[in-house]
Amino acid sequence: MVSGEALSLKILDIGCGRFKLPGSVGLDIAPLEGVDVVHDLNQFPYPFPNNSFDRIRVIHVVEHIQSILKTMEEIHRIAKPGGEVEIVTPHYTDSSSWQDPTHFWHLSSRSFDFFQEEYRTSYYSTARFQVEYSEIKLLKLYKWFGFEFLINLQNQNLRYRFLRKFWEQYLCYMIRGKVMTFRLKAIK
C-alpha cells in the first residue's frame, strides 16, 4: 500500500525513455510513448519552474550529458529544498562506460562530492548537494568474495571510507566496478 504522502510527491524522471517511473513526469529528448515533456537535456533551462520536484531520477543519463556542471545546476534549480536526486551511472572501470559512443563522461565514486560545500573546488558551481548515499555494484564474482560489501561499508559508518578510496586508487582495474547509485539531497 502506498501512503498519501508518497502519492503527493512530485517526481521527475530525467531521460526516462520507455521506462518512466509510474506516477512521475517523464523528460526525454525522444518523443516516445510515456514521455511527458520532450526536451534536449543539453539545452538550458529545462522547462520547469524553480523548486518544482521532491524527487528527481537520473538513471543511466548523466554520462550522456555534455556538461555535468550545467546539468547539476539545473537539477538543483528545479529540485525543492531538501529534494532527493537519484543518479545511476556506470563506474569508469566498467566496459559499458567505454563501449557506448554516446558517453561523454566516465565517473568515479567521488564525482558528485564536487557539489558538496566542503569540497576543495566546489566554487566552480553554485549547485550544492549533500551525498546521502553512494553504492558501487561489482561483477558477481567479486560480490561473492565480499569485495562489494567492503567498499560499500562507508554507508554504514564513514570511518570505513578508506576502503573505497583504497579500492578506487589501487585495485579498481583488477576488481572492476560495474554500476554506481548516488542519492543526493539538494541544499538550498
Coordinates of N, CA and C in Angstrom, one line a residue:
M1 N 0.8 -1.2 0.0 CA 0.0 0.0 0.0 C 0.9 1.2 0.0
V2 N 0.5 2.2 -0.8 CA 1.3 3.5 -0.9 C 0.6 4.5 0.0
S3 N 1.4 5.2 0.8 CA 0.9 6.2 1.7 C 0.5 7.5 0.9
G4 N -0.4 8.3 1.5 CA -0.8 9.5 0.8 C 0.3 10.5 0.5
E5 N 1.3 10.5 1.5 CA 2.5 11.3 1.3 C 3.3 10.9 0.1
A6 N 3.4 9.6 -0.1 CA 4.2 9.2 -1.3 C 3.5 9.5 -2.6
L7 N 2.1 9.5 -2.6 CA 1.4 9.8 -3.8 C 1.5 11.3 -4.1
S8 N 1.7 12.1 -3.1 CA 1.7 13.6 -3.3 C 3.1 14.1 -3.7
L9 N 4.1 13.2 -3.7 CA 5.4 13.7 -4.1 C 5.4 13.9 -5.6
K10 N 6.1 15.0 -6.0 CA 6.2 15.3 -7.4 C 7.6 14.8 -7.8
I11 N 7.6 13.9 -8.8 CA 8.8 13.2 -9.2 C 9.1 13.5 -10.7
L12 N 10.3 13.8 -11.0 CA 10.8 14.0 -12.4 C 11.7 12.8 -12.7
D13 N 11.4 12.2 -13.9 CA 12.3 11.1 -14.4 C 13.0 11.6 -15.6
I14 N 14.3 12.1 -15.4 CA 15.0 12.7 -16.5 C 15.6 11.6 -17.4
G15 N 15.4 11.7 -18.7 CA 15.9 10.7 -19.6 C 15.2 9.3 -19.5
C16 N 13.9 9.4 -19.2 CA 13.2 8.2 -18.9 C 13.1 7.2 -20.0
G17 N 13.1 7.7 -21.3 CA 12.9 6.8 -22.4 C 11.6 6.0 -22.3
R18 N 11.6 4.7 -22.5 CA 10.4 3.9 -22.4 C 10.1 3.4 -21.0
F19 N 11.0 3.7 -20.1 CA 10.9 3.1 -18.8 C 10.6 4.1 -17.7
K20 N 9.7 5.0 -17.9 CA 9.3 6.0 -17.0 C 8.8 5.4 -15.7
L21 N 9.2 6.0 -14.6 CA 8.7 5.6 -13.3 C 7.2 5.9 -13.2
P22 N 6.3 5.0 -12.9 CA 4.9 5.3 -12.8 C 4.6 6.4 -11.8
G23 N 3.8 7.3 -12.3 CA 3.4 8.5 -11.4 C 4.3 9.7 -11.5
S24 N 5.4 9.5 -12.3 CA 6.4 10.6 -12.4 C 6.1 11.4 -13.7
V25 N 6.8 12.5 -13.8 CA 6.8 13.3 -15.0 C 8.1 12.9 -15.8
G26 N 7.8 12.4 -17.0 CA 8.9 11.8 -17.9 C 9.5 12.9 -18.8
L27 N 10.8 13.1 -18.7 CA 11.5 14.1 -19.5 C 12.5 13.4 -20.4
D28 N 12.5 13.5 -21.7 CA 13.4 12.9 -22.6 C 13.5 13.7 -23.9
I29 N 14.6 13.5 -24.6 CA 14.7 14.1 -25.9 C 13.9 13.4 -27.0
A30 N 13.7 12.1 -26.8 CA 12.9 11.3 -27.7 C 11.4 11.3 -27.4
P31 N 10.6 11.6 -28.5 CA 9.2 11.6 -28.3 C 8.5 10.2 -28.2
L32 N 8.9 9.5 -27.2 CA 8.4 8.1 -27.1 C 7.1 8.1 -26.3
E33 N 6.4 7.0 -26.4 CA 5.2 6.8 -25.6 C 5.6 6.8 -24.1
G34 N 4.8 7.6 -23.3 CA 5.1 7.7 -21.9 C 5.9 9.0 -21.6
V35 N 6.6 9.5 -22.5 CA 7.4 10.7 -22.3 C 6.4 11.9 -22.2
D36 N 6.4 12.7 -21.1 CA 5.5 13.8 -20.9 C 6.0 15.1 -21.5
V37 N 7.4 15.3 -21.4 CA 8.0 16.5 -21.8 C 9.2 16.2 -22.7
V38 N 9.1 16.6 -24.0 CA 10.2 16.4 -24.9 C 11.1 17.6 -24.9
H39 N 12.4 17.3 -24.5 CA 13.3 18.5 -24.3 C 14.8 17.9 -24.4
D40 N 15.6 18.6 -25.1 CA 17.0 18.3 -25.2 C 17.7 18.6 -23.9
L41 N 18.2 17.6 -23.2 CA 18.8 17.8 -21.9 C 20.1 18.7 -21.9
N42 N 20.6 19.0 -23.1 CA 21.8 19.8 -23.2 C 21.4 21.3 -23.5
Q43 N 20.1 21.6 -23.5 CA 19.6 22.9 -23.6 C 19.0 23.4 -22.3
F44 N 19.5 24.6 -21.9 CA 19.1 25.1 -20.6 C 18.4 26.5 -20.8
P45 N 17.4 26.7 -19.9 CA 16.9 26.0 -18.8 C 16.0 24.9 -19.2
Y46 N 15.8 23.9 -18.3 CA 14.8 22.9 -18.5 C 13.4 23.6 -18.3
P47 N 12.4 23.0 -19.0 CA 11.1 23.7 -19.0 C 10.2 23.5 -17.7
F48 N 10.8 23.8 -16.6 CA 10.1 23.7 -15.3 C 10.5 24.9 -14.4
P49 N 9.5 25.3 -13.6 CA 9.8 26.4 -12.7 C 10.8 26.0 -11.5
N50 N 11.4 26.9 -10.9 CA 12.3 26.6 -9.7 C 11.5 25.8 -8.7
N51 N 12.2 25.0 -7.9 CA 11.7 24.3 -6.8 C 10.4 23.5 -7.1
S52 N 10.4 22.7 -8.2 CA 9.3 22.0 -8.7 C 9.1 20.6 -8.2
F53 N 10.3 19.9 -7.9 CA 10.2 18.5 -7.7 C 10.8 18.0 -6.4
D54 N 10.1 17.1 -5.7 CA 10.5 16.5 -4.5 C 11.6 15.5 -4.7
R55 N 11.5 14.8 -5.9 CA 12.5 13.7 -6.2 C 12.8 13.8 -7.7
I56 N 14.1 13.6 -8.0 CA 14.5 13.6 -9.4 C 15.3 12.4 -9.7
R57 N 14.9 11.6 -10.7 CA 15.7 10.4 -11.1 C 16.5 10.7 -12.3
V58 N 17.7 10.2 -12.3 CA 18.6 10.4 -13.5 C 19.3 9.0 -13.7
I59 N 18.6 8.1 -14.3 CA 19.1 6.7 -14.4 C 19.8 6.5 -15.8
H60 N 21.1 6.2 -15.7 CA 21.9 6.0 -16.9 C 21.7 7.1 -17.9
V61 N 21.8 8.4 -17.5 CA 21.6 9.5 -18.3 C 22.8 10.5 -18.2
V62 N 23.3 10.7 -17.0 CA 24.3 11.8 -16.7 C 25.6 11.6 -17.5
E63 N 25.9 10.4 -17.9 CA 27.1 10.1 -18.7 C 26.9 10.5 -20.1
H64 N 25.7 10.8 -20.5 CA 25.4 11.2 -21.9 C 25.3 12.7 -22.1
I65 N 25.3 13.4 -21.0 CA 25.1 14.9 -21.0 C 26.4 15.6 -21.3
Q66 N 26.3 16.7 -22.1 CA 27.6 17.4 -22.5 C 28.2 18.1 -21.3
S67 N 27.4 18.7 -20.4 CA 28.0 19.4 -19.3 C 27.4 18.9 -18.0
I68 N 28.1 18.2 -17.2 CA 27.6 17.7 -15.9 C 27.4 18.9 -15.0
L69 N 28.3 19.9 -15.0 CA 28.1 21.1 -14.1 C 26.8 21.8 -14.4
K70 N 26.5 22.1 -15.7 CA 25.3 22.8 -16.0 C 24.1 22.0 -15.7
T71 N 24.2 20.7 -16.0 CA 23.0 19.8 -15.7 C 22.7 19.7 -14.2
M72 N 23.8 19.6 -13.4 CA 23.6 19.5 -11.9 C 23.0 20.8 -11.4
E73 N 23.5 21.9 -12.0 CA 22.9 23.2 -11.6 C 21.5 23.4 -11.9
E74 N 21.1 22.8 -13.1 CA 19.7 22.8 -13.5 C 18.9 21.9 -12.6
I75 N 19.4 20.7 -12.3 CA 18.7 19.8 -11.4 C 18.5 20.5 -10.0
H76 N 19.5 21.2 -9.6 CA 19.5 21.9 -8.3 C 18.4 23.0 -8.4
R77 N 18.3 23.7 -9.4 CA 17.3 24.7 -9.6 C 15.9 24.2 -9.5
I78 N 15.6 23.1 -10.2 CA 14.2 22.6 -10.2 C 13.9 21.6 -9.1
A79 N 14.9 21.2 -8.3 CA 14.6 20.4 -7.1 C 14.1 21.3 -6.0
K80 N 13.2 20.8 -5.2 CA 12.7 21.6 -4.0 C 13.9 21.5 -2.9
P81 N 13.9 22.5 -2.0 CA 14.9 22.4 -0.9 C 14.8 21.1 -0.2
G82 N 15.9 20.4 -0.1 CA 15.9 19.0 0.5 C 15.4 17.9 -0.4
G83 N 15.2 18.3 -1.7 CA 14.7 17.3 -2.7 C 15.8 16.2 -2.9
E84 N 15.3 15.0 -3.1 CA 16.2 13.9 -3.3 C 16.5 13.7 -4.8
V85 N 17.8 13.5 -5.1 CA 18.2 13.2 -6.5 C 18.9 11.9 -6.5
E86 N 18.3 11.0 -7.4 CA 18.9 9.6 -7.5 C 19.6 9.6 -8.9
I87 N 20.9 9.2 -8.8 CA 21.7 9.1 -10.1 C 22.3 7.7 -10.1
V88 N 22.1 7.1 -11.3 CA 22.7 5.8 -11.6 C 23.6 5.9 -12.8
T89 N 24.8 5.5 -12.8 CA 25.7 5.6 -13.9 C 26.8 4.5 -13.8
P90 N 27.4 4.2 -14.9 CA 28.5 3.2 -14.8 C 29.7 3.7 -14.1
H91 N 30.4 2.8 -13.4 CA 31.7 3.2 -12.9 C 32.7 3.2 -14.1
Y92 N 33.7 4.1 -14.0 CA 34.6 4.2 -15.1 C 35.4 3.0 -15.4
T93 N 35.5 2.0 -14.6 CA 36.2 0.8 -14.9 C 35.3 -0.3 -15.6
D94 N 34.1 0.0 -15.7 CA 33.2 -1.0 -16.4 C 33.3 -0.8 -17.9
S95 N 33.3 -1.9 -18.6 CA 33.4 -1.8 -20.1 C 32.3 -1.0 -20.7
S96 N 31.1 -1.1 -20.1 CA 29.9 -0.3 -20.6 C 30.1 1.2 -20.6
S97 N 31.0 1.6 -19.7 CA 31.3 3.1 -19.7 C 32.0 3.5 -20.9
W98 N 32.7 2.6 -21.5 CA 33.6 3.0 -22.7 C 33.0 2.4 -24.0
Q99 N 32.1 1.5 -24.0 CA 31.6 0.9 -25.2 C 30.6 1.8 -26.0
D100 N 29.8 2.5 -25.2 CA 28.8 3.4 -25.8 C 29.4 4.7 -26.3
P101 N 29.3 4.9 -27.6 CA 30.0 6.1 -28.2 C 29.2 7.4 -27.8
T102 N 28.0 7.3 -27.2 CA 27.3 8.5 -26.8 C 27.7 8.9 -25.3
H103 N 28.6 8.2 -24.7 CA 29.0 8.6 -23.3 C 30.1 9.7 -23.4
F104 N 29.8 10.8 -22.8 CA 30.8 11.9 -22.7 C 31.7 11.7 -21.5
W105 N 31.2 11.1 -20.4 CA 31.8 11.1 -19.1 C 32.0 9.7 -18.6
H106 N 33.1 9.5 -17.8 CA 33.4 8.2 -17.2 C 33.7 8.6 -15.7
L107 N 32.8 8.2 -14.8 CA 32.7 8.8 -13.5 C 33.2 7.8 -12.4
S108 N 33.6 8.4 -11.3 CA 34.1 7.7 -10.2 C 33.1 7.8 -9.0
S109 N 33.4 7.1 -7.9 CA 32.5 7.1 -6.8 C 32.6 8.5 -6.1
R110 N 33.5 9.3 -6.4 CA 33.7 10.6 -5.8 C 33.2 11.8 -6.7
S111 N 32.8 11.5 -7.9 CA 32.4 12.6 -8.8 C 31.4 13.6 -8.3
F112 N 30.5 13.1 -7.5 CA 29.4 14.1 -7.0 C 29.8 14.7 -5.7
D113 N 30.9 14.4 -5.2 CA 31.5 15.1 -4.0 C 31.7 16.6 -4.4
F114 N 32.0 16.8 -5.6 CA 32.3 18.1 -6.2 C 31.2 19.1 -5.8
F115 N 30.0 18.7 -5.6 CA 28.9 19.6 -5.3 C 28.6 19.8 -3.9
Q116 N 29.4 19.2 -3.0 CA 29.3 19.4 -1.6 C 30.1 20.7 -1.2
E117 N 29.6 21.4 -0.2 CA 30.2 22.7 0.2 C 31.6 22.6 0.6
E118 N 31.9 21.5 1.3 CA 33.3 21.3 1.8 C 34.3 20.8 0.8
Y119 N 33.8 20.5 -0.4 CA 34.8 20.0 -1.4 C 35.7 21.1 -1.8
R120 N 37.0 20.8 -2.1 CA 38.1 21.8 -2.2 C 37.9 22.7 -3.4
T121 N 37.2 22.3 -4.5 CA 37.0 23.2 -5.6 C 35.5 23.3 -5.9
S122 N 34.7 23.3 -4.9 CA 33.2 23.4 -5.1 C 32.8 24.8 -5.6
Y123 N 33.7 25.7 -5.6 CA 33.4 27.1 -6.0 C 33.2 27.2 -7.5
Y124 N 33.5 26.1 -8.3 CA 33.2 26.2 -9.7 C 31.7 26.0 -10.1
S125 N 30.9 25.7 -9.1 CA 29.5 25.5 -9.3 C 28.7 26.1 -8.2
T126 N 27.5 26.6 -8.5 CA 26.6 27.2 -7.4 C 25.7 26.1 -6.9
A127 N 25.6 25.0 -7.5 CA 24.7 23.9 -7.1 C 25.4 23.2 -5.8
R128 N 24.5 23.0 -4.8 CA 25.0 22.3 -3.6 C 24.1 21.1 -3.3
F129 N 24.8 20.0 -3.1 CA 24.1 18.8 -2.8 C 24.9 18.1 -1.6
Q130 N 24.2 17.4 -0.8 CA 24.8 16.5 0.2 C 24.7 15.1 -0.4
V131 N 25.8 14.4 -0.5 CA 25.8 13.0 -0.9 C 25.3 12.2 0.3
E132 N 24.1 11.7 0.3 CA 23.5 11.0 1.4 C 23.9 9.5 1.3
Y133 N 24.1 9.0 0.1 CA 24.4 7.6 0.0 C 25.0 7.4 -1.4
S134 N 26.0 6.4 -1.4 CA 26.6 6.0 -2.7 C 26.9 4.5 -2.6
E135 N 26.6 3.8 -3.7 CA 26.8 2.4 -3.7 C 27.4 2.0 -5.0
I136 N 28.4 1.1 -4.9 CA 29.0 0.6 -6.1 C 28.7 -0.9 -6.2
K137 N 28.2 -1.3 -7.4 CA 28.0 -2.8 -7.6 C 29.2 -3.3 -8.4
L138 N 29.6 -4.5 -8.1 CA 30.8 -5.1 -8.7 C 30.3 -6.3 -9.5
L139 N 31.2 -6.9 -10.3 CA 30.9 -8.1 -11.0 C 30.5 -9.2 -10.0
K140 N 29.7 -10.1 -10.3 CA 29.2 -11.1 -9.3 C 30.3 -11.9 -8.6
L141 N 31.4 -12.2 -9.3 CA 32.5 -12.9 -8.7 C 33.0 -12.2 -7.5
Y142 N 33.2 -10.9 -7.7 CA 33.8 -10.0 -6.6 C 32.8 -9.8 -5.5
K143 N 31.5 -9.8 -5.9 CA 30.5 -9.7 -4.8 C 30.5 -10.9 -4.0
W144 N 30.6 -12.1 -4.6 CA 30.6 -13.3 -3.8 C 31.8 -13.4 -2.9
F145 N 32.9 -12.8 -3.3 CA 34.1 -12.8 -2.4 C 34.1 -11.7 -1.3
G146 N 33.0 -10.9 -1.3 CA 32.8 -9.9 -0.3 C 33.4 -8.5 -0.5
F147 N 34.0 -8.3 -1.7 CA 34.6 -7.0 -2.0 C 33.5 -5.9 -2.1
E148 N 32.4 -6.2 -2.7 CA 31.3 -5.2 -2.8 C 30.8 -4.8 -1.4
F149 N 30.7 -5.7 -0.5 CA 30.3 -5.4 0.9 C 31.4 -4.4 1.5
L150 N 32.6 -4.7 1.3 CA 33.7 -3.9 1.9 C 33.7 -2.5 1.4
I151 N 33.6 -2.3 0.1 CA 33.7 -1.0 -0.5 C 32.5 -0.1 -0.3
N152 N 31.4 -0.8 0.2 CA 30.2 0.0 0.5 C 29.9 0.1 2.0
L153 N 30.9 -0.3 2.8 CA 30.8 -0.2 4.3 C 30.6 1.3 4.7
Q154 N 31.2 2.2 3.9 CA 31.1 3.6 4.3 C 29.6 4.1 4.5
N155 N 28.7 3.4 3.9 CA 27.3 3.8 4.0 C 26.8 3.4 5.4
Q156 N 27.4 2.5 6.1 CA 27.1 2.2 7.5 C 27.8 3.0 8.5
N157 N 29.1 3.4 8.1 CA 29.9 4.2 9.0 C 31.0 4.8 8.2
L158 N 31.1 6.2 8.3 CA 32.0 6.9 7.5 C 33.5 6.6 7.8
R159 N 33.7 6.0 8.9 CA 35.2 5.7 9.2 C 35.7 4.6 8.2
Y160 N 34.8 4.0 7.5 CA 35.3 3.0 6.5 C 35.5 3.5 5.1
R161 N 35.4 4.8 5.0 CA 35.6 5.4 3.6 C 37.0 5.1 3.0
F162 N 37.9 4.8 3.9 CA 39.3 4.5 3.4 C 39.3 3.2 2.5
L163 N 38.3 2.3 2.8 CA 38.3 1.0 2.0 C 37.9 1.3 0.5
R164 N 36.9 2.2 0.3 CA 36.6 2.5 -1.1 C 37.7 3.3 -1.7
K165 N 38.3 4.3 -1.0 CA 39.3 5.1 -1.6 C 40.5 4.2 -1.9
F166 N 40.9 3.2 -1.1 CA 42.0 2.3 -1.4 C 41.6 1.5 -2.6
W167 N 40.4 0.9 -2.7 CA 40.0 0.2 -3.8 C 40.1 1.0 -5.1
E168 N 39.5 2.2 -5.1 CA 39.5 3.0 -6.3 C 40.8 3.5 -6.7
Q169 N 41.8 3.7 -5.8 CA 43.1 4.2 -6.2 C 44.0 3.0 -6.6
Y170 N 43.9 1.8 -6.0 CA 44.9 0.8 -6.2 C 44.3 -0.5 -6.8
L171 N 43.1 -0.8 -6.6 CA 42.6 -2.1 -7.0 C 41.5 -2.1 -8.1
C172 N 41.0 -1.0 -8.5 CA 39.7 -1.0 -9.3 C 39.9 -1.5 -10.7
Y173 N 41.1 -1.5 -11.2 CA 41.3 -2.1 -12.5 C 41.5 -3.6 -12.5
M174 N 41.7 -4.2 -11.3 CA 41.7 -5.6 -11.2 C 40.3 -6.1 -10.7
I175 N 39.7 -5.4 -9.7 CA 38.4 -5.7 -9.2 C 37.5 -4.6 -9.7
R176 N 37.0 -4.7 -10.9 CA 36.3 -3.6 -11.6 C 34.9 -3.3 -11.0
G177 N 34.6 -2.0 -11.0 CA 33.2 -1.6 -10.7 C 32.3 -1.9 -11.8
K178 N 31.0 -1.9 -11.5 CA 30.0 -2.1 -12.5 C 29.2 -0.8 -12.6
V179 N 28.3 -0.6 -11.7 CA 27.3 0.5 -11.7 C 27.3 1.2 -10.4
M180 N 27.1 2.5 -10.4 CA 27.1 3.3 -9.1 C 25.7 3.9 -9.0
T181 N 25.2 3.9 -7.7 CA 24.0 4.6 -7.4 C 24.3 5.7 -6.4
F182 N 23.8 6.9 -6.6 CA 24.0 8.0 -5.7 C 22.7 8.5 -5.3
R183 N 22.5 8.9 -4.0 CA 21.4 9.6 -3.5 C 21.9 11.0 -3.0
L184 N 21.5 12.0 -3.6 CA 21.9 13.4 -3.2 C 20.7 14.1 -2.6
K185 N 21.0 15.1 -1.7 CA 19.9 16.0 -1.2 C 20.3 17.4 -1.6
A186 N 19.3 18.1 -2.2 CA 19.5 19.4 -2.7 C 19.6 20.4 -1.5
I187 N 20.7 21.1 -1.4 CA 20.9 22.1 -0.3 C 20.6 23.5 -0.8
K188 N 19.6 24.1 -0.2 CA 19.2 25.5 -0.6 C 19.1 26.4 0.6

